[in-house]
PDB file of C-alpha atoms in Angstrom:
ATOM      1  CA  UNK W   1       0.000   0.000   0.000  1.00 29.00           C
ATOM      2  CA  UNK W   2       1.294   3.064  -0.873  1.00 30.00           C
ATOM      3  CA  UNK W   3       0.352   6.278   0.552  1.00 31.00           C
ATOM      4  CA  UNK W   4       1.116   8.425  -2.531  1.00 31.00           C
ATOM      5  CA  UNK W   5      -2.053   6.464  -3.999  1.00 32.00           C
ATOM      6  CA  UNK W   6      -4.775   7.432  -1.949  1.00 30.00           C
ATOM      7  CA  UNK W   7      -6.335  10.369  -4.206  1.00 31.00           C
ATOM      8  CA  UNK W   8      -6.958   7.861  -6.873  1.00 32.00           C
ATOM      9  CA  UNK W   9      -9.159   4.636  -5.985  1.00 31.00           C
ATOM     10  CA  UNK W  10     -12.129   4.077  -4.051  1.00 35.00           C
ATOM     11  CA  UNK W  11     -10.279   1.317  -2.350  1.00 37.00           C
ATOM     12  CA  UNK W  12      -7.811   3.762  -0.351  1.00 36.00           C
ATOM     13  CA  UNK W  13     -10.947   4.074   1.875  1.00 37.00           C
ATOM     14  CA  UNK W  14     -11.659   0.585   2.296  1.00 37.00           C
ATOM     15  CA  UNK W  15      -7.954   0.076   3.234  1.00 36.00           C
ATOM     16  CA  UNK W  16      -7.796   2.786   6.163  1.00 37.00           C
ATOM     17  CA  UNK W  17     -10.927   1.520   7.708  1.00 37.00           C
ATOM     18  CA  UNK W  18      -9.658  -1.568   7.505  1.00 35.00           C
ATOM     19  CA  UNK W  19      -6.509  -0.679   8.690  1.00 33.00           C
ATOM     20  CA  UNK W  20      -8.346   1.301  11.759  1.00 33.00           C
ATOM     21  CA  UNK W  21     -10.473  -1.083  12.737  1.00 35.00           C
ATOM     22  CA  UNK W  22      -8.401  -4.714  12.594  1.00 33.00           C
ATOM     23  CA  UNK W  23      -9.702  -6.576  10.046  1.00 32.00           C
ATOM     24  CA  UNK W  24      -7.356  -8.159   7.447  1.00 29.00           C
ATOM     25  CA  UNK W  25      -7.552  -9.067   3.792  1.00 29.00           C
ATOM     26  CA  UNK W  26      -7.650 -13.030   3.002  1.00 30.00           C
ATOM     27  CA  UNK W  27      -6.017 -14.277  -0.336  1.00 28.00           C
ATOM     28  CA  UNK W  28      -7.535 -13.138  -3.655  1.00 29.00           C
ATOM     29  CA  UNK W  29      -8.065 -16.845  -4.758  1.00 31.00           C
ATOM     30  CA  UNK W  30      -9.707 -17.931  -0.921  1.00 32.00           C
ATOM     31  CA  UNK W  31     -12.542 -17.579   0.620  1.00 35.00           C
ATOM     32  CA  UNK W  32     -12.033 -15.897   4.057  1.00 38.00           C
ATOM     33  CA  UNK W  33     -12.157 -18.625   7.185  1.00 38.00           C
ATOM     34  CA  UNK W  34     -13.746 -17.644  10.411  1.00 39.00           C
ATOM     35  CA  UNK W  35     -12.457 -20.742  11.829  1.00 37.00           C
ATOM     36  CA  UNK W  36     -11.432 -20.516  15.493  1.00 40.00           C
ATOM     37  CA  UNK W  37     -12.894 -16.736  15.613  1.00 50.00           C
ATOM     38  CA  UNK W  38     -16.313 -17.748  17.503  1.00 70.00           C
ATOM     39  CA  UNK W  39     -18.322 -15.150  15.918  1.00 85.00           C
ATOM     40  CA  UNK W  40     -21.218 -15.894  13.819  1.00 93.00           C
ATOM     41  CA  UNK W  41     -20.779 -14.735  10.020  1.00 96.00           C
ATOM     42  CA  UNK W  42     -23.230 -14.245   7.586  1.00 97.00           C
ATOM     43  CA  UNK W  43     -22.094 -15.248   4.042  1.00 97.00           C
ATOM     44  CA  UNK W  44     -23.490 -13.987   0.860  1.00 98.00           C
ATOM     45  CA  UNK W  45     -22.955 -16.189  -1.684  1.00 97.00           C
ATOM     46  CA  UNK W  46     -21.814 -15.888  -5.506  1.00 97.00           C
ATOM     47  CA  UNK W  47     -24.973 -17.252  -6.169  1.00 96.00           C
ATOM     48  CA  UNK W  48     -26.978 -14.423  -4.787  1.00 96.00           C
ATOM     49  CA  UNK W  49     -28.443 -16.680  -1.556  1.00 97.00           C
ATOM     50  CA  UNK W  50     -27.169 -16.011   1.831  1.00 97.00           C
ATOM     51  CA  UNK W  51     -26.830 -17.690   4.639  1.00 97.00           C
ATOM     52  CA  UNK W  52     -25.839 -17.791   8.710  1.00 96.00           C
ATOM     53  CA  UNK W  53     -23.341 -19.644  10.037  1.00 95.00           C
ATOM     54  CA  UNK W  54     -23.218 -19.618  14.423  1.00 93.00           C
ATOM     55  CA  UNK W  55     -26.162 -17.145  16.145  1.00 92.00           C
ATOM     56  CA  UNK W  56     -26.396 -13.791  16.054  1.00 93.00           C
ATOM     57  CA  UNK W  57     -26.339 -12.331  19.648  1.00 89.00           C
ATOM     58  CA  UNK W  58     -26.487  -8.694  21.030  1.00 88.00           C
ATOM     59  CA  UNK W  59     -23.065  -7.562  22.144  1.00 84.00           C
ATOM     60  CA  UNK W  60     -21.087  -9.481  19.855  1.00 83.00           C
ATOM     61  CA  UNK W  61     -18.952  -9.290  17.339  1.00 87.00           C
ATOM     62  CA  UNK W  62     -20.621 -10.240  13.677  1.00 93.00           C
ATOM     63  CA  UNK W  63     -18.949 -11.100  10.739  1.00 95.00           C
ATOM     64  CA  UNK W  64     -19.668 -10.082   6.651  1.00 96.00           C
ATOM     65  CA  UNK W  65     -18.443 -12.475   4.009  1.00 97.00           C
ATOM     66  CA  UNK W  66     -19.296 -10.989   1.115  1.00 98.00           C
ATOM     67  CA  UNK W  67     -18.662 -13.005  -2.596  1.00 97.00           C
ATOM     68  CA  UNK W  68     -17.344  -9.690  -4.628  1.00 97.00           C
ATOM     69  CA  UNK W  69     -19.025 -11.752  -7.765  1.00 97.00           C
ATOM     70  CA  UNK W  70     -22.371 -10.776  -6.778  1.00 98.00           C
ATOM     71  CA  UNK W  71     -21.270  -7.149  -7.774  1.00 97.00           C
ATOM     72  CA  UNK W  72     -18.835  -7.367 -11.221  1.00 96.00           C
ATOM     73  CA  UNK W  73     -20.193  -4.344 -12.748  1.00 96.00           C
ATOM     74  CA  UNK W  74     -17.623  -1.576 -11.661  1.00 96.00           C
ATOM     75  CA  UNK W  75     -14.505  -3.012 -12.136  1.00 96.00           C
ATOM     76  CA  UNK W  76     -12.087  -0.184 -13.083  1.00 95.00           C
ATOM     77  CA  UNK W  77      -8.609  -0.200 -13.231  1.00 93.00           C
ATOM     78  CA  UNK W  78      -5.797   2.197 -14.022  1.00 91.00           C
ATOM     79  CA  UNK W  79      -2.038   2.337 -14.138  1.00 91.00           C
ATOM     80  CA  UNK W  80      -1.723   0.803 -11.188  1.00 90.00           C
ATOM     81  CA  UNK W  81      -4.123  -1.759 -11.501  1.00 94.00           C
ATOM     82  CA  UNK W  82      -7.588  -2.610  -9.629  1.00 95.00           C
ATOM     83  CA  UNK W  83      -9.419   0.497  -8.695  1.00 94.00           C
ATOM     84  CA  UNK W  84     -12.707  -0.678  -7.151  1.00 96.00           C
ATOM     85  CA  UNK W  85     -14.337  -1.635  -4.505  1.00 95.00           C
ATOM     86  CA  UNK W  86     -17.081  -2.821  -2.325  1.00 97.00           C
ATOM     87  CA  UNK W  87     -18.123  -1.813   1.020  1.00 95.00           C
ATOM     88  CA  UNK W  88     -21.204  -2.908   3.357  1.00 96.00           C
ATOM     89  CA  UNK W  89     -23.041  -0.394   4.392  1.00 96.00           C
ATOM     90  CA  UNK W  90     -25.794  -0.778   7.624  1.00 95.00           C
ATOM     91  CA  UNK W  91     -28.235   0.524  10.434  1.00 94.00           C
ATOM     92  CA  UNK W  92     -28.398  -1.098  13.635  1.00 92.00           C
ATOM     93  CA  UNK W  93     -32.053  -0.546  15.201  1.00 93.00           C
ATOM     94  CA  UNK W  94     -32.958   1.715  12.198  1.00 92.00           C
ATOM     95  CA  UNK W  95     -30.533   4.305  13.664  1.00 91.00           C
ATOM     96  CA  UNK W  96     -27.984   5.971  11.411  1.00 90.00           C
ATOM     97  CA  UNK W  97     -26.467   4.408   8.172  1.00 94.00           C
ATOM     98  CA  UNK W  98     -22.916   3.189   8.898  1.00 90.00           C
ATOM     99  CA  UNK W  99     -20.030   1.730   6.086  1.00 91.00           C
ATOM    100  CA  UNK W 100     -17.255  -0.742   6.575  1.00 90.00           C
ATOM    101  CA  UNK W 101     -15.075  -2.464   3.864  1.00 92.00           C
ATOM    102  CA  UNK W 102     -15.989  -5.302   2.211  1.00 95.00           C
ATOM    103  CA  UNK W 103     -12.791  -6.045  -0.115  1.00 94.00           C
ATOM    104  CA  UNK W 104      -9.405  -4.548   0.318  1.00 91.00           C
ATOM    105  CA  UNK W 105      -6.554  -3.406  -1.787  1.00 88.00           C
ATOM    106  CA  UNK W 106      -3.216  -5.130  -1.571  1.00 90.00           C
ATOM    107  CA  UNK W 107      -0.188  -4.688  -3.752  1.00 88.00           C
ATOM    108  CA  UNK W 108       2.522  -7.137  -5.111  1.00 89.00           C
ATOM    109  CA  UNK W 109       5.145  -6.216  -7.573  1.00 88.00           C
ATOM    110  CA  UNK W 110       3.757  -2.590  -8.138  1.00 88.00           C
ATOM    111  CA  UNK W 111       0.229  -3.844  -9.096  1.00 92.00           C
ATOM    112  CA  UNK W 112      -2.697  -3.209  -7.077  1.00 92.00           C
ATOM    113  CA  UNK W 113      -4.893  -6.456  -6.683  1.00 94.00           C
ATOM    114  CA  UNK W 114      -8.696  -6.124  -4.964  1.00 94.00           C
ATOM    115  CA  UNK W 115      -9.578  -9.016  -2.897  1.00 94.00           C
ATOM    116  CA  UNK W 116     -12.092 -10.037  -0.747  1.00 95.00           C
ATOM    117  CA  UNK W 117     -11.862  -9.407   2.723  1.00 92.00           C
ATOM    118  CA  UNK W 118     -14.115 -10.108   6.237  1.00 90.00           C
ATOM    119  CA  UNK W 119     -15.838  -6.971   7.528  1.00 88.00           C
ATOM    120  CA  UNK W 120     -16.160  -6.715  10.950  1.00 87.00           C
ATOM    121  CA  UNK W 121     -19.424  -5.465  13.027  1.00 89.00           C
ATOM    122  CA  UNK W 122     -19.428  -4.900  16.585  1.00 83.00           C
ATOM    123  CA  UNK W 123     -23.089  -5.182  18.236  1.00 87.00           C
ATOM    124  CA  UNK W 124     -24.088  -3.434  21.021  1.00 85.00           C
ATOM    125  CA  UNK W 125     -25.758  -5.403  23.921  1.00 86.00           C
ATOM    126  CA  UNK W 126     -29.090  -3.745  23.099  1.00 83.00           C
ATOM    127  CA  UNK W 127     -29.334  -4.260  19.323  1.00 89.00           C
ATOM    128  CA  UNK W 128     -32.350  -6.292  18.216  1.00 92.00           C
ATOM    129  CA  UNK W 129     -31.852  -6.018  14.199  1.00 96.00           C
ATOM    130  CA  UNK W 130     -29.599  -5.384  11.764  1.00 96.00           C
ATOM    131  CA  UNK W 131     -30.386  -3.924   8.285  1.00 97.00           C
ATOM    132  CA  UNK W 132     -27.904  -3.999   5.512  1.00 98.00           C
ATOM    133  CA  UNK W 133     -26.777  -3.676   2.142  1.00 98.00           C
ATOM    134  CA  UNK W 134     -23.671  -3.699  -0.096  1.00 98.00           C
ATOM    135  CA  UNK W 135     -22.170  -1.237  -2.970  1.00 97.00           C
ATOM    136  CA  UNK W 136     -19.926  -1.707  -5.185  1.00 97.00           C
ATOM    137  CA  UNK W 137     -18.054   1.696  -6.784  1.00 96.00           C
ATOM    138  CA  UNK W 138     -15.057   2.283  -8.950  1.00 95.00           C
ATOM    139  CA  UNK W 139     -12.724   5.572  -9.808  1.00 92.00           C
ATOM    140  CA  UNK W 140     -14.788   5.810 -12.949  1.00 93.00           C
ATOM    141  CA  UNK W 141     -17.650   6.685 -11.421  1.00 94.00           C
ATOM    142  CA  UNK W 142     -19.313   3.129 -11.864  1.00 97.00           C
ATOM    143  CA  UNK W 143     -22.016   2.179  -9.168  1.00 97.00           C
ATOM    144  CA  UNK W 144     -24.215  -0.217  -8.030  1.00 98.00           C
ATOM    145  CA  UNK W 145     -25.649  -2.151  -5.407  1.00 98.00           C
ATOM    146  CA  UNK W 146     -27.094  -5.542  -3.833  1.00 98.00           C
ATOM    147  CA  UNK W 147     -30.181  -4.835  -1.759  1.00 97.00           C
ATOM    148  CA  UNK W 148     -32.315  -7.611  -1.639  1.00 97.00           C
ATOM    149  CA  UNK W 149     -34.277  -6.569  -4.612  1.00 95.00           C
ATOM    150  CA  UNK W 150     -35.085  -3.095  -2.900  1.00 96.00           C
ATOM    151  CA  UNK W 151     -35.895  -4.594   0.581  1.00 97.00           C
ATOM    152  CA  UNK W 152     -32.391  -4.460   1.594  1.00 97.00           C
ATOM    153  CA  UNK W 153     -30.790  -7.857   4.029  1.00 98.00           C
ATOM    154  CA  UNK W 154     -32.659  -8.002   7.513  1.00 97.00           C
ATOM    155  CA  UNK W 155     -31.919 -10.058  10.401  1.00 96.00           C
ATOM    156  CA  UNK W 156     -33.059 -10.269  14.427  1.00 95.00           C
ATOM    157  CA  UNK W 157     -30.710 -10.030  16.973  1.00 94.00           C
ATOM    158  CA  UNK W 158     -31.102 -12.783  19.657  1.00 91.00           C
ATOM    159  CA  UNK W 159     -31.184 -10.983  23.003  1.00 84.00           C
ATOM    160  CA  UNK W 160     -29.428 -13.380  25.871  1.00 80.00           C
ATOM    161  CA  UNK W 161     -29.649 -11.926  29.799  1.00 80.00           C
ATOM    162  CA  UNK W 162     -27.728  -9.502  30.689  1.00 80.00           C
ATOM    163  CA  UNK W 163     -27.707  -9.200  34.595  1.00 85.00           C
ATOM    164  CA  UNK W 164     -24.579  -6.406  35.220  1.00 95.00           C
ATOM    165  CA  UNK W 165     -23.296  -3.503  33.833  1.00 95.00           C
ATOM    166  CA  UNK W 166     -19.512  -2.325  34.598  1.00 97.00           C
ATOM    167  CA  UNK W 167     -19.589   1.592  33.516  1.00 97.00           C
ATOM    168  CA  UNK W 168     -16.557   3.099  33.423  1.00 98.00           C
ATOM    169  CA  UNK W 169     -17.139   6.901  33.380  1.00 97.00           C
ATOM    170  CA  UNK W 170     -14.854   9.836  31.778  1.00 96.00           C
ATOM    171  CA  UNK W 171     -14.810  11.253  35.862  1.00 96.00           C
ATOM    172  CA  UNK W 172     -12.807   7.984  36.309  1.00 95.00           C
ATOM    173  CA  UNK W 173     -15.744   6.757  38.858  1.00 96.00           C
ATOM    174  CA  UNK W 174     -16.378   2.894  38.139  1.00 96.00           C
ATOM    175  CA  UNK W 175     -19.941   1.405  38.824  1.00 96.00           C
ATOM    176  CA  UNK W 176     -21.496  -1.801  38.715  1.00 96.00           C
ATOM    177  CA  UNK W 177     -25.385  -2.227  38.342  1.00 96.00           C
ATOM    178  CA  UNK W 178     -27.438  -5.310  38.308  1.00 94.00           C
ATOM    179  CA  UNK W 179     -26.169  -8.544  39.782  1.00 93.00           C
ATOM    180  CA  UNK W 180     -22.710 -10.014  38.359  1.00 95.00           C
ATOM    181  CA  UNK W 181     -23.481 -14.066  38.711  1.00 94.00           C
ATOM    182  CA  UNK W 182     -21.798 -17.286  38.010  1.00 94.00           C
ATOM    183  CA  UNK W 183     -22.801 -17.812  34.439  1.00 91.00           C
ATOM    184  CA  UNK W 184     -24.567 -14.530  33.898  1.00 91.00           C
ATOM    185  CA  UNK W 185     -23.509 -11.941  31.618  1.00 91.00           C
ATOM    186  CA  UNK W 186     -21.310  -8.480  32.409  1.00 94.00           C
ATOM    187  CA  UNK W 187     -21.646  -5.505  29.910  1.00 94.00           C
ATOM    188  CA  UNK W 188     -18.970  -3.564  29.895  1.00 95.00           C
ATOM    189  CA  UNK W 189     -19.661   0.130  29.062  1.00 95.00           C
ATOM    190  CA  UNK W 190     -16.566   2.159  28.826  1.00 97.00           C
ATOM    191  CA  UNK W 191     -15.849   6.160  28.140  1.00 96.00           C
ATOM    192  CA  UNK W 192     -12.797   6.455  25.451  1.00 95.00           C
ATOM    193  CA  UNK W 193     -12.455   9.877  27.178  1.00 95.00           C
ATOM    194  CA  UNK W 194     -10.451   8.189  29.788  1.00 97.00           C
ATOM    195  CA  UNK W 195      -7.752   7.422  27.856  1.00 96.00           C
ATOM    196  CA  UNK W 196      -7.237  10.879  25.536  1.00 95.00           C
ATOM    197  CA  UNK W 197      -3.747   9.663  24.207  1.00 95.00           C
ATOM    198  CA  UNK W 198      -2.654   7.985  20.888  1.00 94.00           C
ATOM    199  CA  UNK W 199      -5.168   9.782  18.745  1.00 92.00           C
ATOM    200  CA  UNK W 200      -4.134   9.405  15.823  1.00 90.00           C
ATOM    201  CA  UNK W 201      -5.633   8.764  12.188  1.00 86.00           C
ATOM    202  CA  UNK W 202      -4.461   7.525   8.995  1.00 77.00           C
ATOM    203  CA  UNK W 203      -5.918   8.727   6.059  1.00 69.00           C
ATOM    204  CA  UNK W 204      -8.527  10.787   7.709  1.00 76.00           C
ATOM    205  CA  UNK W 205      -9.970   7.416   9.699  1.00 78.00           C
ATOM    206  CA  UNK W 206      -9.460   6.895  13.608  1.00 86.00           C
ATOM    207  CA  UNK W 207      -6.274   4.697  13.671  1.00 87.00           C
ATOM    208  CA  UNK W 208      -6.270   4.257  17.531  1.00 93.00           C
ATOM    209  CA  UNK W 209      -8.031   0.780  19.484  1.00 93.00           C
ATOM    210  CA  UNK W 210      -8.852   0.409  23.014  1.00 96.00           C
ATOM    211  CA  UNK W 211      -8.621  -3.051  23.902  1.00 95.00           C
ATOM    212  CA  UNK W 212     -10.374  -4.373  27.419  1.00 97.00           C
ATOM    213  CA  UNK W 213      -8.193  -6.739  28.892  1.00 97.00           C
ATOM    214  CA  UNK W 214     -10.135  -9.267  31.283  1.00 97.00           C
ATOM    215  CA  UNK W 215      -9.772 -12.645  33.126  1.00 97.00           C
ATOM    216  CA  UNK W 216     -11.517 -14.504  35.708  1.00 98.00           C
ATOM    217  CA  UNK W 217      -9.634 -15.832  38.808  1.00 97.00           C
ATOM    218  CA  UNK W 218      -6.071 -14.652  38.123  1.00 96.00           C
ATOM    219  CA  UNK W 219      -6.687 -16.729  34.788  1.00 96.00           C
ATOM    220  CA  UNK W 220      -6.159 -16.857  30.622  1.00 96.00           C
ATOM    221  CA  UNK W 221      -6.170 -13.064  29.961  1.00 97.00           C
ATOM    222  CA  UNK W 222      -8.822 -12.017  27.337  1.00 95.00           C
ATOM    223  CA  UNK W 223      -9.048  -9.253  25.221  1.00 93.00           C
ATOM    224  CA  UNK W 224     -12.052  -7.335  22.642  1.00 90.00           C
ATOM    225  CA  UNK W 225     -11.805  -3.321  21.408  1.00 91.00           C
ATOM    226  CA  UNK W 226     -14.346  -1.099  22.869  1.00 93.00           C
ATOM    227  CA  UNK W 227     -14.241   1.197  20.237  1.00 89.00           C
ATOM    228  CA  UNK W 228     -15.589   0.528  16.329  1.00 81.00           C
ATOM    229  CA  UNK W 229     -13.431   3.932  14.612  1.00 81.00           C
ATOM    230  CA  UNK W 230     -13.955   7.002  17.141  1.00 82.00           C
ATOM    231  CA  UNK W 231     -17.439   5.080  18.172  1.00 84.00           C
ATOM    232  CA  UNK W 232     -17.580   3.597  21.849  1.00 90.00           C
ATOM    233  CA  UNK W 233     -18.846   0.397  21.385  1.00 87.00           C
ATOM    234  CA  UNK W 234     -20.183  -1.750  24.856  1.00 90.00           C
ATOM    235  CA  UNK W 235     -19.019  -4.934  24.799  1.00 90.00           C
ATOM    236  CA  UNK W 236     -20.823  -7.995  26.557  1.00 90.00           C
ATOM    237  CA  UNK W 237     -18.932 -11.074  28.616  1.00 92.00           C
ATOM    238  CA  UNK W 238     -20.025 -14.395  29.712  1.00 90.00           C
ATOM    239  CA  UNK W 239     -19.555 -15.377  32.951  1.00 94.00           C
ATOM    240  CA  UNK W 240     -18.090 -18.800  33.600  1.00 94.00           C
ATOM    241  CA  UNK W 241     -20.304 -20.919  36.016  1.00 94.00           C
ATOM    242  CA  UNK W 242     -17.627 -21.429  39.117  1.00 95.00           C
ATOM    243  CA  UNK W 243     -15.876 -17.558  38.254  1.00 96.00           C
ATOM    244  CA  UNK W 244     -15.196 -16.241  41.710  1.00 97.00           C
ATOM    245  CA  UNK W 245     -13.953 -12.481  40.881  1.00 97.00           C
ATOM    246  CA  UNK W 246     -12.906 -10.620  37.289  1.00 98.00           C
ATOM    247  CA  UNK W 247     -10.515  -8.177  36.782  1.00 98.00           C
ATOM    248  CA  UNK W 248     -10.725  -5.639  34.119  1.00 98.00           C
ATOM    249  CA  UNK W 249      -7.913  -3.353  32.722  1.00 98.00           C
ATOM    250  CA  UNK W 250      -7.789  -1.124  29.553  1.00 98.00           C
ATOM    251  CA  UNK W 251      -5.114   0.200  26.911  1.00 97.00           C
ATOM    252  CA  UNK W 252      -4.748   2.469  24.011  1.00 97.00           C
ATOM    253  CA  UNK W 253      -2.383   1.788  21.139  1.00 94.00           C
ATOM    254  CA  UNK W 254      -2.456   2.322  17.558  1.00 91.00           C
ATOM    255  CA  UNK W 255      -2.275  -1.102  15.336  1.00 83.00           C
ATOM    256  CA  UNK W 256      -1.810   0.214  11.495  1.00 72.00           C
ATOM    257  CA  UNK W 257       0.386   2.204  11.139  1.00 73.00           C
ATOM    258  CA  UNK W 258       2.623   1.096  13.955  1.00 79.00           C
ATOM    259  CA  UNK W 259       3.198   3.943  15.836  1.00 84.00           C
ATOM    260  CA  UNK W 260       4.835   2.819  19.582  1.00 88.00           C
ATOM    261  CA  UNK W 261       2.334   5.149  21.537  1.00 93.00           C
ATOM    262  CA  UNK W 262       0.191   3.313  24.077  1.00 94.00           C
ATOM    263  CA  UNK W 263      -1.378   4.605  27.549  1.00 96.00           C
ATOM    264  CA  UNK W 264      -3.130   2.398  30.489  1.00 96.00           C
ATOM    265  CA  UNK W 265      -5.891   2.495  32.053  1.00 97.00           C
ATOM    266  CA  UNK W 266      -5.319   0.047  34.898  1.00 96.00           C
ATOM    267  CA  UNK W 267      -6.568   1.604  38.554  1.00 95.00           C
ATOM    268  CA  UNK W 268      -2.724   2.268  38.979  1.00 94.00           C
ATOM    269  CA  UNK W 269      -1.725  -0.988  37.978  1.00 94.00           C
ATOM    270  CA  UNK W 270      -3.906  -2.969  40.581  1.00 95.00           C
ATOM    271  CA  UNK W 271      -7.030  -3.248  37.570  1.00 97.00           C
ATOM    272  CA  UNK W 272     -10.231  -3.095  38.783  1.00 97.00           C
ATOM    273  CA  UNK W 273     -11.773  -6.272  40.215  1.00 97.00           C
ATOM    274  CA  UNK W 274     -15.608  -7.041  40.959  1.00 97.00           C
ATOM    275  CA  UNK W 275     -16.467 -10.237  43.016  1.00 96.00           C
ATOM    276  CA  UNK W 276     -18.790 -12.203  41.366  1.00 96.00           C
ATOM    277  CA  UNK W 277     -22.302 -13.917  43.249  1.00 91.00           C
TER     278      UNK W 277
END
């Protein structure tokens, strides 16, 4: 990727979202694997059917596997080679439209190649639907899209309990409502305000992540952004059955590019811990 490129392809913006947000390009010839990842994709075939693959849950990450066949209209190239595109765009809840990447951009021996790529959405643990639907553009000016005939790709967001809620305020107070049990759920609600540093952005796009860092019982220590761009985005845990106490600490860092900056948010390196009923 070269950044002398961006003025002239559609797919510079695919790239720096992708970039920002974490999600990586598979081969050109291969169809991306979620294998191992735990989140539910939905995959829309070459074919034009779709289908789901895992359950669909509120506060959770979803995956898009889009075919890029079921858009080969806008195909444009130039000097450099592929110069389209195709991005997902969304509402959660009806609420405002929102785009992520679809296909990315890579280059090998000076020729830019588009490929197919996993997009990325992070629920919130309130969403009950998801609307979407997918456009495909070129540097030409080519357009068009795949909307379910006009109706546009719905689906219902299963809503497990949620029995606590860990907020973690821009004051730097911590609460916890509702009633953290052995094999309940914990939302975890946190203010990017907290941790103002490393704000950078690459090609006009947020390029900083905060990660949550958790474990249960001085155990494996897990990880999952809180933010989706500059968007706070609550994230929802699972409680294991015999979990005695969690611990919760938080960083900032920027992935892509690489930059070395990176702040804590840690309770002064003790984390914060909440006993668990």
């Amino acid at each position: 990727m070269t950044m002398s490129r961006m003025p002239r392809s559609v797919l510079t913006v695919a790239a720096a979202l992708i970039a920002a947000a974490g999600v990586f390009a598979a081969p050109a010839d291969a169809s991306p694997s979620p294998a191992g990842t735990g989140a539910p994709v939905l995959h829309f075939h070459a074919d034009g059917s779709t289908s789901v693959e895992g359950v669909i849950e509120s506060g959770r990450p979803v995956q898009i596997d889009f075919d890029p066949a079921r858009l080969s209209k806008c195909r444009g190239t130039d000097e450099y080679g592929d110069s389209w595109g195709i991005s997902v765009q969304y509402r959660i809840d009806g609420g405002q439209v929102r785009v992520y990447p679809v296909t990315a951009r890579v280059t090998a021996d000076g020729t830019d190649t588009t490929v197919r790529s996993l997009g990325i959405l992070q629920l919130r643990p309130d969403t009950r639907h998801l609307q979407m639907w997918f456009v495909g553009e070129d540097r030409t000016g080519c357009h068009e899209e795949d909307t379910d005939h006009g109706a546009n790709y719905q689906f219902d967001i299963n809503q497990p309990p949620v029995l606590a809620r860990a907020t973690y305020q821009a004051d730097w107070s911590e609460t916890l409502t509702g009633s953290l049990r052995q094999g309940g759920a914990l939302v975890i609600d946190y203010d990017p305000a907290r941790l103002p540093q490393c704000r950078t952005t690459y090609r006009g796009y947020p390029a900083w992540q905060i990660d949550a860092f958790y474990r249960f019982d001085g155990g494996p220590v897990r990880s999952t952004p809180v933010n989706q761009g500059a968007e706070a985005i609550p994230i929802r845990i699972d409680v294991p059955a015999n979990a005695q106490q969690i611990e919760t600490w938080f960083t900032i860092g920027v992935p892509y590019p690489p930059t070395g900056c990176s702040a804590y948010d840690s309770d002064y390196g003790k984390n914060y811990t909440f006993s668990i009923d």
